[in-house]
PDB file of C-alpha atoms (C1' of nucleotides) in Angstrom:
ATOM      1  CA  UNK B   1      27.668  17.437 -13.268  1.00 41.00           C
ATOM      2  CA  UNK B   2      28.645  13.867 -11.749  1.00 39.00           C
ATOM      3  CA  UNK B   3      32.048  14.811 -10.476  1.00 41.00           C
ATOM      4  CA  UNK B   4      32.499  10.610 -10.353  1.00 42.00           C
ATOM      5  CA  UNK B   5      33.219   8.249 -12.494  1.00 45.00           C
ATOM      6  CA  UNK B   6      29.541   6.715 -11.225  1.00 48.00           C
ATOM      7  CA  UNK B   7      30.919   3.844  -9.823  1.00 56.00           C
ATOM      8  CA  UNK B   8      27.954   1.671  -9.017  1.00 62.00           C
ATOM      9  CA  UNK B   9      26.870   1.374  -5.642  1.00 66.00           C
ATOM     10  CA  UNK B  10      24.569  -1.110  -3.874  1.00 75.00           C
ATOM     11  CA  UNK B  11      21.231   0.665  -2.938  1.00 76.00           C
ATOM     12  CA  UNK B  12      21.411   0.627   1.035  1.00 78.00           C
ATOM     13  CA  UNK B  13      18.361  -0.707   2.355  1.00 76.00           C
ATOM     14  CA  UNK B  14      16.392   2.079   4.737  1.00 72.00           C
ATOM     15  CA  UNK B  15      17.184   0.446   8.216  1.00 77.00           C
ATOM     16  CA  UNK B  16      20.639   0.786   6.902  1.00 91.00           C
ATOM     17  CA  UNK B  17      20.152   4.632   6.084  1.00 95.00           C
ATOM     18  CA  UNK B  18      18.054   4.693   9.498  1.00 97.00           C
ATOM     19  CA  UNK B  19      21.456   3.523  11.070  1.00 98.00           C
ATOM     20  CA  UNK B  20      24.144   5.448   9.442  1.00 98.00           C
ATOM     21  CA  UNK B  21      21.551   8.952   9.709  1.00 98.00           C
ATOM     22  CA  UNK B  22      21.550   7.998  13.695  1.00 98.00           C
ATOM     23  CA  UNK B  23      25.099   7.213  13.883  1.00 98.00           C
ATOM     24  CA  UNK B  24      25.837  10.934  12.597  1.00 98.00           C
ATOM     25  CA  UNK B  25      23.546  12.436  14.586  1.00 98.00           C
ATOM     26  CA  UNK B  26      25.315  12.844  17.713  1.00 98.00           C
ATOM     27  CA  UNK B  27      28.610  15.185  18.551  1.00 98.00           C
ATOM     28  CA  UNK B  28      30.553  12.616  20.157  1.00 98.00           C
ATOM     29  CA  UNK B  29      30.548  10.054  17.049  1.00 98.00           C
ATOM     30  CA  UNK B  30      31.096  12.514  14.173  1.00 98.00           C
ATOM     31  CA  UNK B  31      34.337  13.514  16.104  1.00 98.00           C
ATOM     32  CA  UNK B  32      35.431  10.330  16.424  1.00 98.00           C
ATOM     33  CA  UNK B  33      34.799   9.757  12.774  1.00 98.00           C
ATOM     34  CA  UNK B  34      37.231  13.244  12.212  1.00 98.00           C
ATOM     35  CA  UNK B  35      39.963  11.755  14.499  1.00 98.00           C
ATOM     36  CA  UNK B  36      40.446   8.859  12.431  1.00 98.00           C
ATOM     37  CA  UNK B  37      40.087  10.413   9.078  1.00 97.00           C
ATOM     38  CA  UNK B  38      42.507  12.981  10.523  1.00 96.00           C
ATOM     39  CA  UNK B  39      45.174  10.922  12.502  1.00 96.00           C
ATOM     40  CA  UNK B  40      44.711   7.346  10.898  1.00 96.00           C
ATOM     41  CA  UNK B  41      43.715   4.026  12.239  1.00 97.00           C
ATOM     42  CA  UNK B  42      44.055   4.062  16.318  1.00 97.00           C
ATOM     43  CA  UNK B  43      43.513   1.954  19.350  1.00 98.00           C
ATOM     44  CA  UNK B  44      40.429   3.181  21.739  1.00 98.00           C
ATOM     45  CA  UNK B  45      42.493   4.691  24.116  1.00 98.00           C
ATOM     46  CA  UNK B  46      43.950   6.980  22.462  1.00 98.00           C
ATOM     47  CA  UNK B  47      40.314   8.214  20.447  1.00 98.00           C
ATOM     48  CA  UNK B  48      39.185   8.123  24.437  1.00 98.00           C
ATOM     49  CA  UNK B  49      41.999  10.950  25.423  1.00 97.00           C
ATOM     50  CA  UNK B  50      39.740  13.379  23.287  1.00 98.00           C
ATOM     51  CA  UNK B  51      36.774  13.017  25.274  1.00 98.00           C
ATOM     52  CA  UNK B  52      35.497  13.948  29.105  1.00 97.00           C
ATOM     53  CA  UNK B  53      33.391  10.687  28.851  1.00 98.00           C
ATOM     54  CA  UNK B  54      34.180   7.672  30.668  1.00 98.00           C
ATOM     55  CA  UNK B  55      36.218   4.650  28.539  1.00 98.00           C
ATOM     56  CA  UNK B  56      33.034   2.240  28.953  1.00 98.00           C
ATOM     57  CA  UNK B  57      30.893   4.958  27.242  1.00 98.00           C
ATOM     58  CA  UNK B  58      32.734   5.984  24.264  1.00 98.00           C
ATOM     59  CA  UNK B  59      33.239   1.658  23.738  1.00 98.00           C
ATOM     60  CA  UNK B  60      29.318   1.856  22.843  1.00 98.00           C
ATOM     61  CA  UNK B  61      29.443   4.929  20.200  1.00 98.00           C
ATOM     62  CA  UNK B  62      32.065   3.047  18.563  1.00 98.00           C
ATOM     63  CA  UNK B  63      29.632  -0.164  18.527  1.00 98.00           C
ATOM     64  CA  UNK B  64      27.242   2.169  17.027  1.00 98.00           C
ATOM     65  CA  UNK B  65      29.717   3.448  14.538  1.00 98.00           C
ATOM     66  CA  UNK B  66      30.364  -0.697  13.395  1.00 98.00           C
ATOM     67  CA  UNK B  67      26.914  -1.411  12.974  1.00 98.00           C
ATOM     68  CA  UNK B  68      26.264   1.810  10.809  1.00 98.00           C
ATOM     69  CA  UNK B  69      29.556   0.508   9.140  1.00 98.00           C
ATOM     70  CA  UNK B  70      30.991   3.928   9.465  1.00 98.00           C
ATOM     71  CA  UNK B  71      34.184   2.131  11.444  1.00 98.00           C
ATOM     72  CA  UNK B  72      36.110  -1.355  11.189  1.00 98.00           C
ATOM     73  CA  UNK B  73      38.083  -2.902  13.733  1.00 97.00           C
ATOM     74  CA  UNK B  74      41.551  -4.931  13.502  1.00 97.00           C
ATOM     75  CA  UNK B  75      42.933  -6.850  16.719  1.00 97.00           C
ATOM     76  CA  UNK B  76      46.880  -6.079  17.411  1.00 96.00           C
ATOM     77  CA  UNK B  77      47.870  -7.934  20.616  1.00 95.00           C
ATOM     78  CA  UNK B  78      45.537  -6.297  23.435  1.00 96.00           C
ATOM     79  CA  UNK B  79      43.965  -3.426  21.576  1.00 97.00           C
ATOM     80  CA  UNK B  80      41.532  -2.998  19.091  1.00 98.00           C
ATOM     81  CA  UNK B  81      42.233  -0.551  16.162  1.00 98.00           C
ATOM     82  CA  UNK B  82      39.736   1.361  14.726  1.00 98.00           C
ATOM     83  CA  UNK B  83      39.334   2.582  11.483  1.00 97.00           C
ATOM     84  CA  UNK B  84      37.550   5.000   9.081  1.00 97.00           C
ATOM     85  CA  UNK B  85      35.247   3.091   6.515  1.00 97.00           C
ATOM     86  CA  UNK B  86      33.917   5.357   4.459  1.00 96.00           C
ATOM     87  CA  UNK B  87      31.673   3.930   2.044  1.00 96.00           C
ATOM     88  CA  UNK B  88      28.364   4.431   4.228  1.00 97.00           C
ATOM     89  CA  UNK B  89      29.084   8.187   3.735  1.00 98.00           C
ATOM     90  CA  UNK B  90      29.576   8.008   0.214  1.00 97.00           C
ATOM     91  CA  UNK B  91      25.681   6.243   0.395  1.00 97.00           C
ATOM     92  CA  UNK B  92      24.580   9.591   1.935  1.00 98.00           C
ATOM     93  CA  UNK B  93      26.144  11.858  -0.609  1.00 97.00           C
ATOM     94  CA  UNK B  94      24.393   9.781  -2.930  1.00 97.00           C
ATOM     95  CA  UNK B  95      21.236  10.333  -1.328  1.00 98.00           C
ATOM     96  CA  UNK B  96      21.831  13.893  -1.284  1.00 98.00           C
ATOM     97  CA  UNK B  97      22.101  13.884  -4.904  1.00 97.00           C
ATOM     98  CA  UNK B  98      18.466  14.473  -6.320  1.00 97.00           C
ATOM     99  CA  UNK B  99      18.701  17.819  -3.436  1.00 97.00           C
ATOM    100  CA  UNK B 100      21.164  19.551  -4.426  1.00 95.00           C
ATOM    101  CA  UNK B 101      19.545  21.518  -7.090  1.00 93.00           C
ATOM    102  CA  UNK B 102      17.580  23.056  -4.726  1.00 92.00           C
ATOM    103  CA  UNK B 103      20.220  24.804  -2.331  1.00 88.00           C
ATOM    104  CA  UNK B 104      22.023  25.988  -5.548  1.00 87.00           C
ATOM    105  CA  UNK B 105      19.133  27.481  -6.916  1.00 79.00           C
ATOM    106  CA  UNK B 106      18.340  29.207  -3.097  1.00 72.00           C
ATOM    107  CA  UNK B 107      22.285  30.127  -3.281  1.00 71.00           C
ATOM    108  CA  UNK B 108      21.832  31.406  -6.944  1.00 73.00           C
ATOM    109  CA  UNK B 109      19.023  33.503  -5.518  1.00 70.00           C
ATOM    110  CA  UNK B 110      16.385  31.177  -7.506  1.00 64.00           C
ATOM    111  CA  UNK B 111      13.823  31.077  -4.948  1.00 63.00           C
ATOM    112  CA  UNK B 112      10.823  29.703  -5.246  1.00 68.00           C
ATOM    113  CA  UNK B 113      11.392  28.143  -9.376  1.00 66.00           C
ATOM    114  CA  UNK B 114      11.826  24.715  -8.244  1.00 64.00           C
ATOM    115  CA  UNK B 115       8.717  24.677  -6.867  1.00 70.00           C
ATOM    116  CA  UNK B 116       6.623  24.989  -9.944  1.00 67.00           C
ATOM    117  CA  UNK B 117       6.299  21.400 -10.000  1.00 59.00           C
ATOM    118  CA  UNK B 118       3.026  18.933 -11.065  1.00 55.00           C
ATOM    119  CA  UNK B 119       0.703  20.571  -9.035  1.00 48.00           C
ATOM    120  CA  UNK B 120      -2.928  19.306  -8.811  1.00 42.00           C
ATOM    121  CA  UNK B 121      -5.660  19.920  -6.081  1.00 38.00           C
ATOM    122  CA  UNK B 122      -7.362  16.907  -4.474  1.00 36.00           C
ATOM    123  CA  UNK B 123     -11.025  17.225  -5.388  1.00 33.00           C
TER     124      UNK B 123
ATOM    125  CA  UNK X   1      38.040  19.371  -7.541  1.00 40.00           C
ATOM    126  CA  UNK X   2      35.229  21.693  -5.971  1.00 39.00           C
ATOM    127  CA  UNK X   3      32.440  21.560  -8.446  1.00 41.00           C
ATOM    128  CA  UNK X   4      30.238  24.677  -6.578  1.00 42.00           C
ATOM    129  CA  UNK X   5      31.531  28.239  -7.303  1.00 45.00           C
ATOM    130  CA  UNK X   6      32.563  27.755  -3.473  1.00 48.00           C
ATOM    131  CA  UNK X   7      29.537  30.054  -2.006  1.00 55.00           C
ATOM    132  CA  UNK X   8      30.326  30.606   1.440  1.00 61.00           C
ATOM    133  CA  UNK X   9      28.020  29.126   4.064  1.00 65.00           C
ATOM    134  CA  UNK X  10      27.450  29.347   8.015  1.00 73.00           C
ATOM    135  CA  UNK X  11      29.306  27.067   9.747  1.00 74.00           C
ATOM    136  CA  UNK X  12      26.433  25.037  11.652  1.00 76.00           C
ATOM    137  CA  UNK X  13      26.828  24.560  15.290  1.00 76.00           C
ATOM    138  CA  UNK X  14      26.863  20.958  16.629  1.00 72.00           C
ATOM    139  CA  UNK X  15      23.284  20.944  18.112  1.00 76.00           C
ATOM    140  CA  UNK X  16      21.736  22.117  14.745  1.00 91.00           C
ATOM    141  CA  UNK X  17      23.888  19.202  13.333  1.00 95.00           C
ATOM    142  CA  UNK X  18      22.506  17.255  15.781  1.00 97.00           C
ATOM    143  CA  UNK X  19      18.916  17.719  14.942  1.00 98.00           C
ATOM    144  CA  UNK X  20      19.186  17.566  10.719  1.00 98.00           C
ATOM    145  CA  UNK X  21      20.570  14.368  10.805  1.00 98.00           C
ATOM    146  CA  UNK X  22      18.727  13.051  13.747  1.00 98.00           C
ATOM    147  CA  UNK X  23      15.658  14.504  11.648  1.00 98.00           C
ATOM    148  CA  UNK X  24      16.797  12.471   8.366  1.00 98.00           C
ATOM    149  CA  UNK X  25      17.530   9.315  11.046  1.00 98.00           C
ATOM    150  CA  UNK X  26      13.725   8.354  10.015  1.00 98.00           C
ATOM    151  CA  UNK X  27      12.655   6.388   6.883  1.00 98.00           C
ATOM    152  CA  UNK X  28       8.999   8.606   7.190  1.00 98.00           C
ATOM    153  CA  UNK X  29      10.433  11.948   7.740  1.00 98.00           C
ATOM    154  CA  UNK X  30      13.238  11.205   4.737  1.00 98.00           C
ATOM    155  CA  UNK X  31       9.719  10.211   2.751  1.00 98.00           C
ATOM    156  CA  UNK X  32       8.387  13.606   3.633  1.00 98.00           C
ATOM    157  CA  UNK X  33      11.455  15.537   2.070  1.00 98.00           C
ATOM    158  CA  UNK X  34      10.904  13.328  -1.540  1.00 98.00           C
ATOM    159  CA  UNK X  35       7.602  13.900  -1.648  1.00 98.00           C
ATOM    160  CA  UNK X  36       8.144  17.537  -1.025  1.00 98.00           C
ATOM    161  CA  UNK X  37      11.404  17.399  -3.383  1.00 97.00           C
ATOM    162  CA  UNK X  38       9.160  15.588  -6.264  1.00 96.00           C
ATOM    163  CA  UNK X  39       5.803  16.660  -5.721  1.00 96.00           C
ATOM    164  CA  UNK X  40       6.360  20.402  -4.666  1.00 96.00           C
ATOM    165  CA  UNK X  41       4.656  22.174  -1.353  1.00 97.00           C
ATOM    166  CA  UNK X  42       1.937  20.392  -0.023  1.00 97.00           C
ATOM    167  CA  UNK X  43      -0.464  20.145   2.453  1.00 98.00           C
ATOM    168  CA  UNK X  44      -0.235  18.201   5.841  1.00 98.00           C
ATOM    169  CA  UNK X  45      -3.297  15.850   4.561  1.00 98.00           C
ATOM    170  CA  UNK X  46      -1.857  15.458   1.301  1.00 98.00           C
ATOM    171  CA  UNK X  47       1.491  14.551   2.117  1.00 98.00           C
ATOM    172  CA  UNK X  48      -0.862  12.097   5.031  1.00 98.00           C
ATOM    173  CA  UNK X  49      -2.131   9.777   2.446  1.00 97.00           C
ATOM    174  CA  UNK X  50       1.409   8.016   1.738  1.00 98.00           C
ATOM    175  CA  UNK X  51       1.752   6.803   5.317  1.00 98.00           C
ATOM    176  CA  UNK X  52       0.153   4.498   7.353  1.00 97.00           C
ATOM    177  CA  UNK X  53      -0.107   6.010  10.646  1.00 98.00           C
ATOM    178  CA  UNK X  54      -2.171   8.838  11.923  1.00 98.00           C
ATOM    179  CA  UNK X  55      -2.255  12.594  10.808  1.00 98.00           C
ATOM    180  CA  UNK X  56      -1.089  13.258  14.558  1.00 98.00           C
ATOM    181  CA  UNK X  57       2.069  11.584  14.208  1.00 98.00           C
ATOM    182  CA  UNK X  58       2.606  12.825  10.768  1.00 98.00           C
ATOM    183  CA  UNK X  59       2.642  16.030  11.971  1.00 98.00           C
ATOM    184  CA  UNK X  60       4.973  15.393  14.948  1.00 98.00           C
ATOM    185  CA  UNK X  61       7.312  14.463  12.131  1.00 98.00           C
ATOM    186  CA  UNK X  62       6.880  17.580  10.139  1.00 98.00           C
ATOM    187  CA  UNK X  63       7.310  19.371  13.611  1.00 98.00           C
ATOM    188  CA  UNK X  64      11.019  17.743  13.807  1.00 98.00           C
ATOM    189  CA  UNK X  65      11.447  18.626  10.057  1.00 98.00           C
ATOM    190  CA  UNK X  66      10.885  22.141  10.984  1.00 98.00           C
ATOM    191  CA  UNK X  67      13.127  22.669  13.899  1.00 98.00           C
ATOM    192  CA  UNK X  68      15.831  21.052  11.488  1.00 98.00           C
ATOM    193  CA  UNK X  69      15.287  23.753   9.245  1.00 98.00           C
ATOM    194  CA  UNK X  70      14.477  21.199   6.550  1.00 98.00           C
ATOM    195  CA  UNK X  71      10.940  22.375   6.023  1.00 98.00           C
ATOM    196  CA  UNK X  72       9.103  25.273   6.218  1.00 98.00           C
ATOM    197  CA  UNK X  73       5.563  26.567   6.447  1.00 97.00           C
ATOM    198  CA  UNK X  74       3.034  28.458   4.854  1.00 97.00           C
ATOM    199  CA  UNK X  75      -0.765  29.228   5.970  1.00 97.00           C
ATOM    200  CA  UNK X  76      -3.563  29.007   3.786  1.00 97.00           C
ATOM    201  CA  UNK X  77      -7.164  28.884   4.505  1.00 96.00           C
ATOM    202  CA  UNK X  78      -6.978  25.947   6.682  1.00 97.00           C
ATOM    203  CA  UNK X  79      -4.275  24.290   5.159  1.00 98.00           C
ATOM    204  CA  UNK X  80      -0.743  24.078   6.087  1.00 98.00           C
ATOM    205  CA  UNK X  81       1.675  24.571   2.959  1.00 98.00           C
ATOM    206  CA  UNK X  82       4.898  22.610   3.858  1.00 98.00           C
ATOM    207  CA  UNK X  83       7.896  23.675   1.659  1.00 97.00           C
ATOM    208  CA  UNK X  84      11.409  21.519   1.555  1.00 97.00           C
ATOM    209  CA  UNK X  85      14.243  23.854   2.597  1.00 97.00           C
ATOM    210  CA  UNK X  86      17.113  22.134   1.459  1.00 96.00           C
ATOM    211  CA  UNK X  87      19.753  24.619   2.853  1.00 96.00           C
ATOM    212  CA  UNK X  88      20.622  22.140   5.845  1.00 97.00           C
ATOM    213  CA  UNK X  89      21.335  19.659   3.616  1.00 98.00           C
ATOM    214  CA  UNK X  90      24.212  21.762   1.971  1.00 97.00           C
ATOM    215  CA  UNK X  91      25.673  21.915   5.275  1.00 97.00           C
ATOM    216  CA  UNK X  92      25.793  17.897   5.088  1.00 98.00           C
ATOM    217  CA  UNK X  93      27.663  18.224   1.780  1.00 97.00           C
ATOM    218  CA  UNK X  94      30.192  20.395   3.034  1.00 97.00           C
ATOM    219  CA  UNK X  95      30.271  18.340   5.989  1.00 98.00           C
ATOM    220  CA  UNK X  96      31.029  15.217   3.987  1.00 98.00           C
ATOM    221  CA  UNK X  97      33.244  17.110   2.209  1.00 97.00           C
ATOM    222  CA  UNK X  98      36.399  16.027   3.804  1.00 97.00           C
ATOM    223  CA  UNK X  99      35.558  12.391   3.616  1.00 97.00           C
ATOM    224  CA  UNK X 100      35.441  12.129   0.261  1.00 95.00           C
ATOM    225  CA  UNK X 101      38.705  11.215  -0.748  1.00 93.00           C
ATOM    226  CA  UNK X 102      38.245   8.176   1.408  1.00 92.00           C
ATOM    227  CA  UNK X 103      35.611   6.926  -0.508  1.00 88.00           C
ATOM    228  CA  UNK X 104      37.121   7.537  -3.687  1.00 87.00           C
ATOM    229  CA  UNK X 105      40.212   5.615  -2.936  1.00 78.00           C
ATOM    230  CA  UNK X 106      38.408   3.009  -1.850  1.00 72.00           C
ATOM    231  CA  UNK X 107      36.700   2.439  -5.058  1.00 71.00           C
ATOM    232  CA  UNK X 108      39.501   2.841  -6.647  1.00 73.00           C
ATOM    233  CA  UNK X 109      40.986  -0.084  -4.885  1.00 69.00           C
ATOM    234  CA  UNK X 110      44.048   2.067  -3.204  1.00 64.00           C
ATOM    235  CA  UNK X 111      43.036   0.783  -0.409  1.00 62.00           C
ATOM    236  CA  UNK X 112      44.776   1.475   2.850  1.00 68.00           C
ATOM    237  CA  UNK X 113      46.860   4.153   1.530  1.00 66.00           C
ATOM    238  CA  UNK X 114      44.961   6.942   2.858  1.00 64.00           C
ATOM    239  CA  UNK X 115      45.836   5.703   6.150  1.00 70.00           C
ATOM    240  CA  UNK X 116      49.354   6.461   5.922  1.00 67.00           C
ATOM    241  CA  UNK X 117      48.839   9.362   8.257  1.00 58.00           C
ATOM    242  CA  UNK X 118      50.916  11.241  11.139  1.00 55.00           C
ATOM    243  CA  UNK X 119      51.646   8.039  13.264  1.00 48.00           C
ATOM    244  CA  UNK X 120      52.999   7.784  16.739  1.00 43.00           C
ATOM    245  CA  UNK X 121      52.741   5.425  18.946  1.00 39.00           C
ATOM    246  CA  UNK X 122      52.198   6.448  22.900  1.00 36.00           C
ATOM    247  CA  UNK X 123      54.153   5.902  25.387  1.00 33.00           C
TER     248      UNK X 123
ATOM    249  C1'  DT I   1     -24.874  29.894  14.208  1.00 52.16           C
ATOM    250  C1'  DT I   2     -23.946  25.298  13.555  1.00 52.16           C
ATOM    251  C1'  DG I   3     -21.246  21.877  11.760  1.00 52.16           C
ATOM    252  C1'  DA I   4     -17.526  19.829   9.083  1.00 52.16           C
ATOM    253  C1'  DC I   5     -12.765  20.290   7.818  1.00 52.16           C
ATOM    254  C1'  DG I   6      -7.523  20.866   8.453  1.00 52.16           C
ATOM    255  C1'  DC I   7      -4.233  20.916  11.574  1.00 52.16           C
ATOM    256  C1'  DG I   8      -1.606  21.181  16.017  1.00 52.16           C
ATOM    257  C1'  DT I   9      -0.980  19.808  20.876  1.00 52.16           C
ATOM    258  C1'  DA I  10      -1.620  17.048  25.360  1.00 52.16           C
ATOM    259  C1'  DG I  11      -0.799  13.088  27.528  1.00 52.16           C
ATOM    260  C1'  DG I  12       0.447   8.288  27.896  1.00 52.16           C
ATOM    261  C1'  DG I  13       3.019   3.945  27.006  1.00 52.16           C
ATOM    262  C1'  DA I  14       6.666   0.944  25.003  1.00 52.16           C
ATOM    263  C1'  DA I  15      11.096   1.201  23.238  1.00 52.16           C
ATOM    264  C1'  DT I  16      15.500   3.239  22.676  1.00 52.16           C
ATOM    265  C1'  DC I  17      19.370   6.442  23.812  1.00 52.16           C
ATOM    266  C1'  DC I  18      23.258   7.967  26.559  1.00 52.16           C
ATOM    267  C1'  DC I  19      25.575   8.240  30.370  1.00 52.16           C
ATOM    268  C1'  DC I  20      27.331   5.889  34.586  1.00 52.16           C
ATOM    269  C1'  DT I  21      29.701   1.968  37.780  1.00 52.16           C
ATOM    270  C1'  DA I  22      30.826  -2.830  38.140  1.00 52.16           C
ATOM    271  C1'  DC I  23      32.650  -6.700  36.188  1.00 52.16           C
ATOM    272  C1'  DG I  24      34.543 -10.244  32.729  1.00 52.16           C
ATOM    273  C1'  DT I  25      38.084 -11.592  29.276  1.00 52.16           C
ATOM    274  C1'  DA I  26      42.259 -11.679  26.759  1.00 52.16           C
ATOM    275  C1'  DT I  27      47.028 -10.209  26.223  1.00 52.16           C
ATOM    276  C1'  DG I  28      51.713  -8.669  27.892  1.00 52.16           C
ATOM    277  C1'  DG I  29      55.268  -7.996  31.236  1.00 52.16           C
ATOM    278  C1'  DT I  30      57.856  -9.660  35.341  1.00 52.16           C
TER     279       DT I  30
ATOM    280  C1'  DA V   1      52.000 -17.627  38.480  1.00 52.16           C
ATOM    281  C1'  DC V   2      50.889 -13.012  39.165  1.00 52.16           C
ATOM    282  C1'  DC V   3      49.443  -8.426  38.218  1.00 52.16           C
ATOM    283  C1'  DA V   4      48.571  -4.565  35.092  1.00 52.16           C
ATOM    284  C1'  DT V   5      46.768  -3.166  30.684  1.00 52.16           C
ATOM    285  C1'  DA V   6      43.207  -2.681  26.932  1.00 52.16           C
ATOM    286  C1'  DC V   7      38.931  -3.439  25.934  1.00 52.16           C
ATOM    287  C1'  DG V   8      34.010  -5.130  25.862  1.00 52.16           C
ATOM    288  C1'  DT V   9      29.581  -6.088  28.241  1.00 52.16           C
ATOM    289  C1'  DA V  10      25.857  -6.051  32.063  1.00 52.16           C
ATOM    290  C1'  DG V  11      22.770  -3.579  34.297  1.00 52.16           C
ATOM    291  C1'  DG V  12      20.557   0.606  35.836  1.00 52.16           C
ATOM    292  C1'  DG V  13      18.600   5.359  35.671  1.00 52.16           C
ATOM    293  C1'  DG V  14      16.978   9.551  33.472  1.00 52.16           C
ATOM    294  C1'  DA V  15      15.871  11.525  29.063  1.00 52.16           C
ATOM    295  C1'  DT V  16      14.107  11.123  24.537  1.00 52.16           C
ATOM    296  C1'  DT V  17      11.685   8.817  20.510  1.00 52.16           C
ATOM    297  C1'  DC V  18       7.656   7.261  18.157  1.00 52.16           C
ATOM    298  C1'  DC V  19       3.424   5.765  17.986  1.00 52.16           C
ATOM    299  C1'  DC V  20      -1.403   6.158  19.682  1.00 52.16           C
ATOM    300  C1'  DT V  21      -6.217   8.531  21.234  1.00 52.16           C
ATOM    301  C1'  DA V  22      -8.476  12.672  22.830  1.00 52.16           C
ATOM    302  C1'  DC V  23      -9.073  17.268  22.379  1.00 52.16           C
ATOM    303  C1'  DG V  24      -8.662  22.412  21.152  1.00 52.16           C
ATOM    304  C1'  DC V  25      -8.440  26.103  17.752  1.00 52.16           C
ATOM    305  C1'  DG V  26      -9.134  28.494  13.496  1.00 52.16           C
ATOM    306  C1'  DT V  27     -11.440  28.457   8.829  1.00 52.16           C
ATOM    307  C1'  DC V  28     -14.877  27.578   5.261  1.00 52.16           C
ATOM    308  C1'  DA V  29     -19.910  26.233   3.998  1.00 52.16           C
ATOM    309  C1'  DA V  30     -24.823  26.274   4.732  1.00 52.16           C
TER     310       DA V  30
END
DNA sequence: TTGACGCGTAGGGAATCCCCTACGTATGGT
DNA sequence: ACCATACGTAGGGGATTCCCTACGCGTCAA
């Protein structure tokens, strides 16, 4: 069941996964990722009209979001337009991959099957 | 295109997203889930011998896995039975459902396209 | 009971996070 | 030339992370 047509991807390195993983982890950066994949490309302030934080602030979640690669930016006279880049995210659903099985078997009401696994007792 | 049979699942509220992926934002703790994934539940000292640091930390680690929901815990004896509980990462699935068109297109080279999107410019 | 085992928690230290205010730089308008 | 706009960066403070060593508690073995 590999909905894709497995396009290879390069294996991200673990700082990499460290960075994208931290990136999401915080309230203020996953809505910034929504406002872009929901109203396109934009400048910083308008992303910063959504938010009680100060300009400054939000400036540095969106550095974090370039380094995870989770965002690109294109210069257009004095702003800076930022933009979804999506590929890190595909990474993750990759890494989610060998999981899955496990929720659908909870969902399926398969409890504890998975789990009878190579099982050995240290001596 | 939804391959699951669409189960419906709790809408997670932002601090528990918070915590799972600040929990998988660590190359040990992200070690912990495989081994738990591959190798079944496990003790605390079994899962111990694939890291480098001390059984303390470890177990700070497998504290954060817990209040992520990610793991779970069993007594026996004197042992600790940890358990993956993959149901939180379902929620990231669904989470990154939305994004995955973006990813797709870009593999399939349509490039910007997706970012032909309700447009206005401020005033 | 005494001691070893398995595990968690306390407490501390270096690094990092997340917010702020101040300031610097480049572009555009007048 | 001048000033406003759009943005990034510096620096600081409080909270949190991630590792350590020391210790406490419950369980099994003799």
């Amino acid at each position: 069941m590999h909905a894709t047509p497995a396009a290879p991807r390069a294996v991200p390195s673990e700082p990499d996964q460290d960075r994208v993983f931290a990136a999401l982890a915080n309230a203020t950066r996953r809505e910034v990722l929504r406002l872009l994949r929901d109203g396109g490309p934009q400048p910083v302030r308008r992303l910063a009209e959504h938010f009680a934080m100060t300009r400054p602030s939000l400036s540095e979640h969106l550095k974090v979001l370039r380094e995870a690669g989770l965002v690109s930016e294109r210069r257009a006279g004095r702003q800076r337009i930022y933009r979804l880049e999506a590929a890190p995210l595909g990474e993750v659903q990759d890494w989610l991959g060998p999981y899955e099985r496990f929720w659908r078997a909870k969902l399926a009401g398969l409890g504890t099957l998975l789990d009878r696994i190579p099982h050995e007792e240290a001596p």
